[in-house]
Amino acid sequence: MPLAAYLLVSLVLFVLGGLGLMIRRNPLVLLMCVELMWNGANLAFVALGRGLEAMSAHVFAFVVITVAAAEVAIGLAILVLVFRGKARQDVDEVNLLGERG
Amino acid sequence: MVSSSYLPGILLWPLAGAVVTALGRHRFSQRSLAAIGSGTVGLAFLHGVAAWLQLRSLDPGQVLVFPLWRWAAGGELAVTLGLWGDPLALWWALIVTGVGFLIHLYSAGYMAGDPSFGRYYAQLNYFVFAMSLLVLSDGLVGLILGWGNVGLASYLLIGFWHRRDAARRAATKAFLITQAGEVAMLLGLFWAAAAFGELHYPALFARLEGVPQGTLTAISLLLLVGAVAKSAQLPLHTWLPDAMQGPTPVSALIHAATMVTAGVFLVCRMWPLFSASGVALQVVAWVGGLTALFGAVVAGAQWDIKRVLAYSTMSQVGYMLLGAGVGAFAASAFHFFTHAFFKALLFLAAGVVIHRLDGEQDLRRMGGLRRSMPFTFASFLVGLGALAGLPPLAGFFSKDEILAATRQAGEPLLWALGVAAAALTAYYSFRLLALAFLGPEGPAVQATSSRRAGGEGPWTMLLPVGLLLVGAVAAGWLAIPGVTAVPAQVLEGTFRGQAFHPEGDSLTLTASLLAALVGMGVALARFRPSRPVPQVGPPGLAEAGFELDRLFRHLTVEPGLALARVVAWVDRRGVDGLVNGLAWLTGQAGERVRRLHRGQVRRSVVTLLGGAALLLVGSLWLLSSF
């Protein structure tokens, strides 16, 4: 299979994740969308690493996996804390950083 | 030159008194504050007497000195500070501390119960310190240091009752006018430093030779501007009548007996410079002569008892400058001596009257005080007699000496001015006496007579008045023409035979005596006891001081205010406008940006992704264009 096919799949994954982030309101789904975007990016790294024989791309892929793991840990912790205070699972109501009123 | 350890005592005691009374003004009782304040000035006077005796025990021509420290050195000029006790300086210092002591004592009674009693004594002591520094310094720099400090003390004391609007205004006015004179003096000082390279008196006087006449005259005239402002001479006199807003003892000490004579002291101190210029001395004489007449005319039209005395002071200081201007420096210093006694006496006695009448100062509401206040009446009689120049009281001899010197120096016009002023002096003196003490009791007297409980005042007020009374009678006997000539002899050490000593002059004697009698007669006839009570009306030309205040208002104050308004407009619209405009722009920009930050996650995501997409497109476009 040509490199372009891998990159196309990776692009589809990334755009799906981004659209999900913009459209969905459930924070858990949002977190999964972020994962989708990570995966899209990671697929592009690995495909390009293989296609261009670039070792550094593989290293980046491992870094991304590590960072994504850390992000999920922190993100889930934040979500748990937010759900303790709020009954509804809607990110639109979590706007503590916005101005009042 | 002999070092004397008495000289610094004259300065340091009042300074110590000022510090102690200022720091302890809430801790000590009024009694002890008064004791500290008066006692330190008394000690200063004793030091002055000791220094005087030491000077007398030396060979003639010797002076006392006390070097202090080297203040600054730059280029060829080195400024050293020190004290200089020659006869002229000690003459002034003795009167400042002596009369000052009596007035401090008097203040204990006059100011009793004032909530700011300690502040009053601290400022009064500070004044005595500053004035002593002025007269005792050994060079122009020390003199100007003292001069400025005296101005500050005067400002503080005129505005002593600072809750009164008029007092604040008067204080500011006095300070501004005398400071304007001080600027001229400073210019004179700089010029003197450039021309002579020395500011220490004897060194400066030794270098007068070889400096162009024009330079000497210019320096003298610049110094004279300062003297005119400080001594309330034409045309910079307008602050003095307003300065009567201060407590009456302050008027007596500062604005009658001592500070206003600083200008006379300056001319006498710098006599070699003024004499070498010649022209400057002429100007001094004319300023003095005209002021003597002007002050006397305006004094004759005033209704406020203290303003009469203020204009009278201006006129008498004019006499002193007239004397100095014709070269009779000793006569000038002698008139300062007698004037300090009788003018302080008059002010303190006026203070007794004002105290008795609960602050009433309008002569039209007084009258008939002779019966209830015999001692004060006697004080006024002697003081006004001395002022008017009636023999054998103090003013007669000193004024006569000045007038005789004017005639013999070949100035018939100035002499005529002086005699005319003498007649007017007698007129306003006895006008005041008739209005306040003769005739039926005035409304202010009747209103307060019921509450008067025996005596005319506390002893602290009456004792100084009594002592000054003796001085006003006897001070003139130091220089009876043809009999005694004490001032001329003792001041010889300063003037070294260069001062002009007039002969006994029977024409002047007759003329001034006649003038005084005519003035007195006219006053007593116009304000005889059966006169109609003068009504309060719009002020006449003379009562308003010939509208010089208004002239100055139009010449300096109004243009100043107009300029300030223009500057304020530019500041508000221009400078503030720029700053406010920038702030408005930033605010508006912030208002726009604010909409991006609502704290909603999904909105942030849109922004984030949009930004990333833009960056991507931008970088691709950049890459493709290379």
XYZ file of C-alpha atoms in Angstrom:
727
model
C 0.000 0.000 0.000
C 1.267 3.454 -0.782
C 2.253 5.904 1.878
C -0.590 8.240 0.860
C -3.207 5.704 1.984
C -1.738 5.551 5.492
C -1.583 9.334 5.612
C -5.195 9.586 4.430
C -6.360 7.306 7.252
C -4.323 9.335 9.695
C -5.911 12.558 8.420
C -9.398 11.081 8.724
C -8.691 10.028 12.317
C -7.328 13.497 13.182
C -10.260 15.390 11.625
C -12.809 13.074 13.266
C -11.183 13.685 16.611
C -11.163 17.471 16.053
C -14.802 17.533 14.934
C -15.765 15.456 17.947
C -14.014 17.906 20.231
C -16.005 20.757 18.747
C -19.371 19.064 18.608
C -19.725 16.685 21.578
C -20.466 17.847 25.106
C -19.743 14.800 27.220
C -16.306 15.241 28.740
C -15.507 11.551 28.578
C -16.212 11.548 24.857
C -14.069 14.655 24.492
C -11.200 12.812 26.139
C -11.629 9.947 23.691
C -11.659 12.395 20.783
C -8.332 13.771 22.001
C -7.044 10.173 21.969
C -8.311 9.821 18.409
C -6.319 12.877 17.381
C -3.202 11.520 19.132
C -3.646 8.279 17.214
C -4.059 10.066 13.906
C -0.854 11.970 14.522
C 0.939 8.818 15.699
C -0.135 6.867 12.604
C 1.282 9.639 10.432
C 4.579 9.487 12.376
C 4.899 5.711 12.022
C 3.876 5.676 8.349
C 6.309 8.421 7.491
C 8.997 6.664 9.565
C 8.597 3.548 7.521
C 8.135 5.299 4.177
C 11.044 7.716 4.519
C 13.299 5.427 6.547
C 13.485 8.094 9.261
C 14.342 6.686 12.693
C 13.514 9.898 14.506
C 9.853 9.524 13.502
C 9.660 6.253 15.480
C 11.190 7.966 18.475
C 8.534 10.693 18.212
C 5.830 8.053 18.114
C 7.046 6.620 21.431
C 7.215 10.100 22.957
C 3.638 10.726 21.843
C 2.451 7.442 23.371
C 4.099 8.381 26.681
C 2.707 11.866 26.719
C -0.745 10.574 25.734
C -0.659 8.151 28.668
C 0.243 10.972 31.054
C -2.451 13.193 29.554
C -5.121 10.544 30.021
C -4.107 10.080 33.656
C -4.312 13.783 34.415
C -7.387 14.312 32.270
C -9.335 11.526 33.999
C -8.324 12.894 37.412
C -9.643 16.320 36.471
C -12.858 14.819 35.147
C -13.471 12.931 38.369
C -13.016 16.108 40.380
C -15.310 18.060 38.073
C -18.044 15.375 38.261
C -17.964 15.446 42.045
C -19.075 19.099 41.956
C -21.379 18.956 38.967
C -24.200 16.530 38.496
C -24.547 16.932 34.732
C -21.902 15.733 32.383
C -21.726 18.806 30.187
C -18.467 20.702 29.531
C -20.424 23.838 28.630
C -21.218 24.264 32.313
C -17.595 23.987 33.330
C -16.520 27.531 32.618
C -14.741 28.505 35.836
C -11.968 30.277 33.898
C -14.399 32.509 32.032
C -15.462 35.898 33.303
C -18.492 36.067 35.563
C -21.832 37.327 34.469
C 40.848 88.960 65.095
C 40.290 87.252 68.404
C 38.468 83.986 68.738
C 35.468 84.261 71.014
C 33.540 81.369 72.490
C 30.619 83.646 73.340
C 29.539 84.100 69.729
C 28.183 80.587 69.068
C 26.151 80.801 72.274
C 24.073 83.596 70.749
C 22.996 81.193 68.004
C 22.954 77.880 69.756
C 20.795 78.705 72.748
C 17.754 79.752 70.705
C 18.328 76.782 68.387
C 18.392 74.426 71.367
C 15.275 76.129 72.692
C 13.526 75.639 69.362
C 14.403 71.939 69.281
C 13.392 71.289 72.880
C 10.096 73.178 72.678
C 9.280 71.582 69.335
C 9.914 68.045 70.570
C 8.360 68.589 73.982
C 5.366 70.623 72.877
C 2.893 67.969 73.954
C 4.826 66.783 77.005
C 5.684 69.981 78.868
C 3.258 72.319 80.533
C 2.750 75.759 78.993
C 4.584 77.229 81.950
C 7.752 75.242 81.325
C 7.536 75.762 77.550
C 7.407 79.500 78.125
C 10.299 79.255 80.574
C 12.425 77.254 78.128
C 11.557 79.481 75.190
C 12.206 82.748 76.983
C 15.123 81.475 79.018
C 17.153 80.352 76.014
C 16.753 83.738 74.346
C 17.713 85.384 77.642
C 20.866 83.240 77.721
C 21.595 84.236 74.136
C 21.300 87.871 75.176
C 23.722 87.280 78.075
C 26.185 85.695 75.652
C 25.782 88.751 73.460
C 26.539 91.024 76.398
C 29.601 88.922 77.275
C 30.818 89.110 73.680
C 30.227 92.846 73.691
C 32.276 93.276 76.882
C 35.032 91.113 75.416
C 35.057 93.255 72.279
C 35.235 96.439 74.335
C 38.234 95.100 76.238
C 40.192 94.651 72.987
C 42.109 97.274 71.059
C 39.914 99.333 68.749
C 39.727 97.811 65.303
C 39.861 94.270 66.625
C 36.925 91.945 65.966
C 35.722 88.705 67.504
C 35.578 85.687 65.250
C 34.514 82.090 65.566
C 35.375 79.924 62.570
C 32.891 77.144 61.913
C 33.703 74.926 58.950
C 34.613 74.898 55.321
C 31.340 74.432 53.515
C 32.255 74.112 49.879
C 35.232 74.650 47.648
C 35.283 74.833 43.896
C 37.808 76.386 41.584
C 39.169 79.587 43.028
C 36.294 80.045 45.441
C 36.179 78.481 48.883
C 33.148 79.050 51.065
C 33.899 78.907 54.757
C 31.297 79.571 57.369
C 32.087 81.441 60.519
C 30.848 84.010 62.987
C 31.974 87.603 62.923
C 31.560 89.758 65.993
C 32.329 93.315 65.009
C 30.483 96.233 66.655
C 27.783 96.398 63.968
C 26.976 92.673 64.163
C 26.880 92.671 67.959
C 24.827 95.881 67.973
C 22.188 94.104 65.912
C 22.507 90.799 67.765
C 22.056 92.452 71.146
C 18.850 94.143 70.056
C 17.515 91.015 68.388
C 18.086 88.894 71.470
C 17.295 91.637 73.997
C 14.012 92.813 72.497
C 13.420 89.208 71.484
C 13.666 88.112 75.108
C 11.110 90.686 76.228
C 8.735 89.598 73.485
C 9.162 85.928 74.384
C 8.266 86.823 77.950
C 5.256 88.816 76.792
C 4.085 85.936 74.635
C 3.739 83.750 77.735
C 0.794 85.921 78.735
C -0.529 86.795 75.308
C -0.608 83.266 73.958
C -1.714 81.621 77.207
C -4.228 78.887 76.516
C -3.465 78.634 72.806
C -3.529 74.943 71.850
C -0.339 75.366 69.779
C 1.654 77.061 72.502
C 4.699 74.821 72.061
C 4.752 75.223 68.296
C 4.597 78.981 68.794
C 7.639 79.035 71.052
C 9.586 76.667 68.818
C 9.008 78.912 65.819
C 9.788 82.076 67.751
C 13.056 80.598 69.015
C 13.879 79.418 65.528
C 13.393 82.955 64.300
C 15.854 84.344 66.861
C 18.377 81.698 65.804
C 17.964 82.558 62.115
C 18.211 86.290 62.717
C 21.349 85.827 64.835
C 22.862 83.754 62.048
C 22.023 86.527 59.599
C 23.729 89.261 61.587
C 26.647 87.281 63.005
C 27.831 85.431 59.903
C 31.211 86.425 58.533
C 30.366 86.318 54.847
C 27.608 86.746 52.306
C 26.839 83.024 52.210
C 26.096 82.840 55.928
C 24.081 86.021 55.647
C 21.905 84.537 52.920
C 21.496 81.305 54.878
C 20.237 83.335 57.805
C 18.155 85.461 55.446
C 16.318 82.460 54.038
C 15.746 80.924 57.452
C 14.376 84.207 58.731
C 11.982 84.211 55.790
C 10.805 80.718 56.651
C 10.338 81.623 60.318
C 8.366 84.669 59.288
C 6.208 82.551 56.960
C 5.477 80.048 59.721
C 4.621 82.730 62.259
C 2.454 84.886 59.995
C 0.511 81.757 59.153
C 0.544 80.608 62.757
C -3.241 80.560 62.936
C -3.315 78.504 59.775
C -7.005 77.733 59.983
C -7.662 81.373 59.087
C -7.753 81.827 55.342
C -6.400 85.376 55.563
C -3.426 84.208 57.619
C -2.485 81.572 55.076
C -2.756 84.048 52.233
C -0.692 86.636 54.086
C 1.996 84.084 54.901
C 2.252 82.954 51.294
C 2.348 86.523 50.053
C 5.089 87.542 52.470
C 7.115 84.461 51.595
C 6.757 84.900 47.840
C 7.672 88.578 47.820
C 10.682 88.190 50.095
C 11.762 85.133 48.130
C 11.586 87.113 44.910
C 13.970 89.571 46.543
C 16.134 86.684 47.635
C 16.507 85.496 44.054
C 17.939 88.904 43.166
C 20.215 88.660 46.189
C 21.452 85.255 45.085
C 22.232 86.636 41.657
C 24.160 89.418 43.378
C 25.985 86.816 45.433
C 26.975 84.822 42.336
C 28.114 87.964 40.616
C 30.106 88.973 43.669
C 31.724 85.554 43.754
C 32.668 85.935 40.095
C 33.873 89.514 40.415
C 35.764 89.323 43.704
C 36.464 85.612 44.136
C 35.730 86.037 47.825
C 32.543 86.119 49.879
C 34.139 86.578 53.286
C 33.506 90.195 54.274
C 37.024 91.534 54.947
C 38.511 89.668 51.983
C 35.704 90.874 49.740
C 36.087 94.480 50.846
C 39.830 94.284 50.285
C 39.239 93.474 46.616
C 36.863 96.307 45.764
C 39.666 98.228 44.073
C 40.110 97.348 40.446
C 36.566 96.112 39.888
C 34.690 98.245 37.344
C 32.237 100.778 38.735
C 29.352 99.278 36.764
C 29.889 95.847 38.305
C 29.937 97.295 41.805
C 26.709 99.167 41.158
C 25.007 96.126 39.633
C 25.934 93.872 42.546
C 24.851 96.512 45.045
C 21.522 97.004 43.317
C 20.834 93.261 43.193
C 21.529 93.045 46.909
C 19.338 96.093 47.386
C 16.375 94.355 45.735
C 16.594 91.678 48.415
C 16.865 94.347 51.084
C 13.866 96.227 49.695
C 11.745 93.083 49.677
C 12.720 92.071 53.200
C 12.438 95.562 54.645
C 9.070 96.244 53.003
C 10.253 99.249 51.035
C 8.610 100.647 47.930
C 7.490 98.963 45.791
C 7.778 95.552 47.449
C 6.127 96.530 50.726
C 2.631 95.136 50.222
C 3.240 92.010 52.276
C 3.944 93.869 55.514
C 0.442 95.191 56.318
C -1.003 91.754 55.534
C 1.611 90.130 57.754
C -0.271 91.567 60.723
C -2.394 88.394 60.519
C 0.204 86.779 62.759
C -0.035 86.931 66.550
C 0.713 90.446 67.823
C 4.005 89.554 69.581
C 5.199 88.169 66.250
C 4.332 91.446 64.578
C 6.299 93.203 67.281
C 9.369 91.000 67.040
C 9.595 90.216 63.351
C 7.644 92.808 61.470
C 8.632 95.801 63.540
C 11.719 95.399 65.676
C 14.065 92.985 63.949
C 13.449 91.188 60.669
C 12.298 94.118 58.582
C 15.506 95.922 59.485
C 17.529 93.144 57.842
C 17.652 95.262 54.698
C 19.132 98.147 56.655
C 21.608 95.749 58.183
C 22.580 94.494 54.736
C 23.297 98.017 53.483
C 25.247 98.870 56.651
C 27.103 95.550 56.510
C 28.051 95.979 52.860
C 28.781 99.678 53.257
C 32.181 99.571 51.530
C 30.519 98.063 48.444
C 27.656 100.560 48.408
C 30.016 103.458 49.099
C 32.373 102.358 46.344
C 29.472 102.289 43.905
C 28.072 105.663 44.923
C 25.112 105.364 42.561
C 23.734 102.444 44.571
C 23.908 104.518 47.724
C 21.898 107.260 46.000
C 19.259 104.698 45.065
C 19.155 103.502 48.673
C 18.563 107.033 49.878
C 15.749 107.678 47.402
C 14.026 104.360 48.080
C 14.227 105.137 51.788
C 13.040 108.728 51.491
C 10.093 107.894 49.248
C 9.080 104.948 51.403
C 9.221 107.085 54.539
C 6.758 109.524 53.004
C 4.557 106.880 51.372
C 4.270 104.809 54.533
C 3.371 107.861 56.580
C 0.658 108.955 54.129
C -0.942 105.505 54.027
C -0.638 104.998 57.789
C -2.693 108.162 58.293
C -5.655 106.602 56.486
C -5.764 103.137 58.085
C -8.444 102.090 60.570
C -6.911 98.832 61.768
C -4.623 99.592 64.714
C -2.024 97.046 63.602
C -2.058 98.209 60.009
C -1.341 101.754 61.167
C 1.675 100.406 63.017
C 2.693 98.262 60.032
C 2.751 101.191 57.621
C 4.493 103.212 60.295
C 7.189 100.518 60.477
C 7.628 100.685 56.730
C 8.002 104.441 56.957
C 10.512 104.264 59.807
C 12.615 101.647 58.035
C 12.533 104.066 55.121
C 14.174 106.618 57.403
C 16.874 104.097 58.261
C 17.615 103.462 54.591
C 17.581 107.192 53.971
C 20.231 107.598 56.652
C 22.312 104.765 55.271
C 21.841 106.149 51.772
C 23.448 109.468 52.605
C 26.344 107.642 54.246
C 25.282 108.125 57.857
C 25.465 104.411 58.680
C 25.854 104.955 62.406
C 22.798 107.202 62.468
C 20.878 104.531 60.600
C 21.928 101.834 63.075
C 21.012 104.197 65.893
C 17.520 104.741 64.519
C 17.167 100.971 64.266
C 18.094 100.802 67.955
C 15.549 103.365 69.153
C 12.894 102.162 66.714
C 13.205 98.611 68.065
C 12.276 99.907 71.505
C 9.396 102.180 70.700
C 7.903 100.101 67.903
C 8.056 96.914 69.972
C 6.515 98.908 72.805
C 3.704 100.095 70.541
C 2.976 96.635 69.188
C 3.030 95.011 72.595
C 0.812 97.741 74.014
C -1.489 97.302 71.004
C -1.493 93.613 71.881
C -2.655 94.486 75.391
C -5.473 96.547 73.899
C -6.478 93.801 71.448
C -6.299 91.212 74.224
C -8.521 93.399 76.387
C -11.045 93.957 73.580
C -11.257 90.268 72.629
C -9.528 90.674 69.291
C -11.076 93.947 68.131
C -8.594 95.848 65.942
C -10.777 98.512 64.361
C -9.952 101.981 65.686
C -13.462 103.183 64.897
C -14.873 100.825 67.504
C -12.363 101.835 70.159
C -12.168 105.072 72.116
C -11.994 106.187 75.706
C -9.537 103.468 76.721
C -7.575 106.058 78.692
C -9.748 105.646 81.772
C -9.778 101.881 82.002
C -6.183 101.223 80.858
C -3.970 103.977 82.299
C -0.726 102.007 82.038
C -1.325 101.066 78.405
C -2.301 104.637 77.712
C 0.993 105.833 79.159
C 2.852 103.240 77.046
C 1.114 104.434 73.912
C 1.705 108.052 74.813
C 5.441 107.446 75.183
C 5.681 105.109 72.191
C 3.748 107.397 69.860
C 5.622 110.426 71.172
C 8.889 108.678 70.411
C 7.574 107.687 66.979
C 6.446 111.215 66.250
C 9.830 112.538 67.317
C 8.950 114.565 70.360
C 11.855 115.408 72.691
C 13.184 113.975 74.909
C 11.872 110.599 73.726
C 13.966 108.134 71.739
C 12.768 108.769 68.193
C 13.505 112.462 68.379
C 17.274 112.083 68.547
C 17.714 109.291 66.044
C 15.366 110.704 63.416
C 16.898 114.119 63.861
C 20.362 112.712 63.262
C 19.243 111.144 60.003
C 17.558 114.335 58.825
C 20.602 116.421 59.783
C 22.831 114.014 57.872
C 20.543 114.255 54.830
C 20.760 118.039 54.820
C 24.485 118.151 55.391
C 25.105 115.554 52.705
C 23.623 118.053 50.253
C 20.262 116.426 49.575
C 17.705 119.195 50.186
C 14.967 117.339 48.308
C 15.346 114.185 50.395
C 15.542 116.353 53.465
C 12.211 117.944 52.580
C 10.721 114.475 52.025
C 11.973 113.447 55.452
C 10.547 116.496 57.201
C 7.201 116.071 55.451
C 7.155 112.444 56.511
C 7.942 113.555 60.069
C 4.876 115.807 60.080
C 2.692 112.979 58.763
C 4.218 110.608 61.321
C 3.128 112.901 64.124
C -0.301 113.175 62.484
C -0.997 109.437 62.283
C 0.526 108.817 65.713
C -1.781 111.185 67.479
C -4.704 110.214 65.278
C -4.274 106.672 66.623
C -3.965 107.952 70.164
C -7.073 110.112 69.869
C -9.159 107.394 68.245
C -8.233 104.636 70.663
C -7.754 106.349 73.981
C -9.502 109.718 74.031
C -13.134 110.635 73.705
C -16.140 108.578 74.768
C -15.905 104.809 75.073
C -16.383 103.070 71.762
C -18.731 100.133 71.135
C -15.990 97.492 71.423
C -14.870 98.953 74.741
C -18.398 99.027 76.153
C -19.062 95.493 74.985
C -16.140 94.067 76.904
C -15.928 96.367 79.937
C -18.309 94.336 82.060
C -16.162 91.201 81.933
C -12.916 92.902 82.787
C -11.545 91.619 86.084
C -8.993 94.090 87.461
C -5.592 94.833 85.949
C -4.698 95.326 82.309
C -3.077 91.959 81.764
C -0.791 89.362 83.379
C 2.611 90.470 84.660
C 4.423 88.652 81.863
C 2.727 91.057 79.460
C 3.079 94.240 81.488
C 6.725 93.785 82.565
C 8.124 93.719 78.993
C 5.942 96.684 78.133
C 7.313 98.541 81.134
C 10.935 97.752 80.237
C 10.407 98.796 76.636
C 8.756 101.945 77.956
C 11.967 102.827 79.753
C 13.909 102.083 76.570
C 11.615 104.214 74.447
C 12.188 107.107 76.798
C 15.892 106.760 77.371
C 17.380 105.038 74.294
C 17.723 108.319 72.471
C 19.923 109.838 75.129
C 22.844 107.825 73.783
C 23.237 110.424 71.066
C 22.189 113.886 72.180
C 23.741 116.291 69.671
C 26.768 117.921 71.215
C 26.547 115.926 74.442
C 26.807 112.193 73.776
C 27.611 110.178 70.672
C 27.666 106.591 71.866
C 26.516 104.864 68.625
C 29.041 106.747 66.528
C 31.828 105.805 68.918
C 31.046 102.134 69.373
C 30.329 101.525 65.704
C 33.622 103.141 64.767
C 35.173 99.679 64.743
C 32.991 98.800 61.750
C 32.835 102.029 59.795
C 36.456 103.128 60.418
C 35.821 106.840 60.127
C 34.032 106.439 56.786
C 30.518 106.885 58.143
C 29.089 110.344 57.906
C 28.466 111.921 61.308
C 26.310 115.022 61.100
C 26.938 118.111 63.178
C 24.256 119.426 65.475
C 21.872 121.152 63.092
C 19.573 123.786 64.541
C 17.615 124.246 61.298
C 16.772 120.556 61.075
C 16.022 120.484 64.772
C 13.580 123.354 64.468
C 12.004 122.085 61.260
C 11.405 118.533 62.462
C 10.120 119.709 65.832
C 7.793 122.150 64.139
C 6.637 119.466 61.711
C 5.936 117.088 64.586
C 3.964 119.727 66.499
C 1.935 120.703 63.445
C 1.115 117.058 62.677
C 0.145 116.444 66.268
C -1.990 119.574 66.403
C -3.847 118.712 63.212
C -4.508 115.165 64.383
C -5.795 116.233 67.771
C -7.984 118.918 66.217
C -9.486 116.579 63.609
C -10.090 113.746 66.050
C -11.056 115.797 69.087
C -13.277 114.083 71.663
C -16.454 115.774 70.435
C -15.906 114.551 66.888
C -18.586 112.578 65.074
C -17.829 108.861 65.157
C -16.178 107.927 61.849
C -18.319 105.627 59.772
C -17.245 102.530 57.928
C -17.188 103.430 54.249
C -15.564 102.329 51.036
C -11.783 102.609 51.438
C -10.227 105.757 49.997
C -7.145 105.820 47.830
C -4.746 106.213 50.738
C -6.516 103.649 52.894
C -6.138 101.114 50.108
C -2.413 101.808 49.985
C -2.778 103.614 46.636
C -4.060 100.385 45.123
C -0.568 98.982 44.745
C -1.941 95.607 45.749
C -4.339 95.745 42.829
C -1.577 96.874 40.499
C 0.544 93.892 41.518
C -2.478 91.693 41.129
C -2.886 92.796 37.541
C 0.827 92.778 36.788
C 1.888 89.480 38.298
C -0.913 87.430 39.803
C -3.413 87.637 36.928
C -0.892 86.844 34.147
C 0.381 84.013 36.307
C -3.114 82.617 36.699
C -3.795 82.999 32.982
C -0.594 81.137 32.155
C -1.550 78.454 34.664
C -4.950 78.082 33.011
C -3.343 77.631 29.585
C -0.904 75.083 30.948
C -3.723 73.288 32.739
C -5.732 73.111 29.502
C -2.768 71.736 27.560
C -2.185 69.269 30.353
C -5.786 68.110 30.448
C -6.408 67.987 26.715
C -2.920 67.300 25.414
C -0.934 65.224 27.846
C -3.828 63.620 29.674
C -5.639 63.204 26.347
C -2.744 61.225 24.909
C -2.501 58.974 27.936
C -6.262 58.553 28.237
C -6.532 57.903 24.500
C -3.976 55.118 24.729
C -5.839 53.654 27.668
C -9.111 53.845 25.705
C -7.561 52.078 22.722
C -6.175 49.318 24.917
C -9.527 48.979 26.643
C -11.379 48.672 23.345
C -8.906 46.092 22.074
C -9.320 44.152 25.288
C -13.093 44.306 24.892
C -12.772 42.589 21.513
C -10.310 39.955 22.681
C -12.394 39.279 25.780
C -15.065 37.559 23.666
C -12.646 34.749 22.884
C -12.278 33.900 26.553
C -15.551 32.668 27.904
C -13.984 29.685 29.614
C -15.983 27.212 27.486
C -13.917 24.233 26.467
C -15.449 23.668 23.073
C -15.114 27.293 22.078
C -11.457 27.118 23.103
C -11.034 24.043 20.978
C -12.482 25.813 17.943
C -10.068 28.677 18.492
C -7.178 26.289 19.001
C -7.847 24.238 15.927
C -8.633 27.275 13.855
C -5.317 28.775 14.911
C -3.469 25.563 14.110
C -5.130 25.382 10.690
C -4.192 28.989 9.992
C -0.590 28.295 11.020
C -0.500 25.253 8.780
C -1.906 27.083 5.787
C 0.406 30.001 6.434
C 3.541 27.887 6.715
C 2.611 25.894 3.589
C 2.064 29.115 1.677
C 5.419 30.395 2.908
C 7.152 27.166 1.958
C 5.599 27.109 -1.502
C 6.545 30.705 -2.246
C 10.266 29.997 -1.807
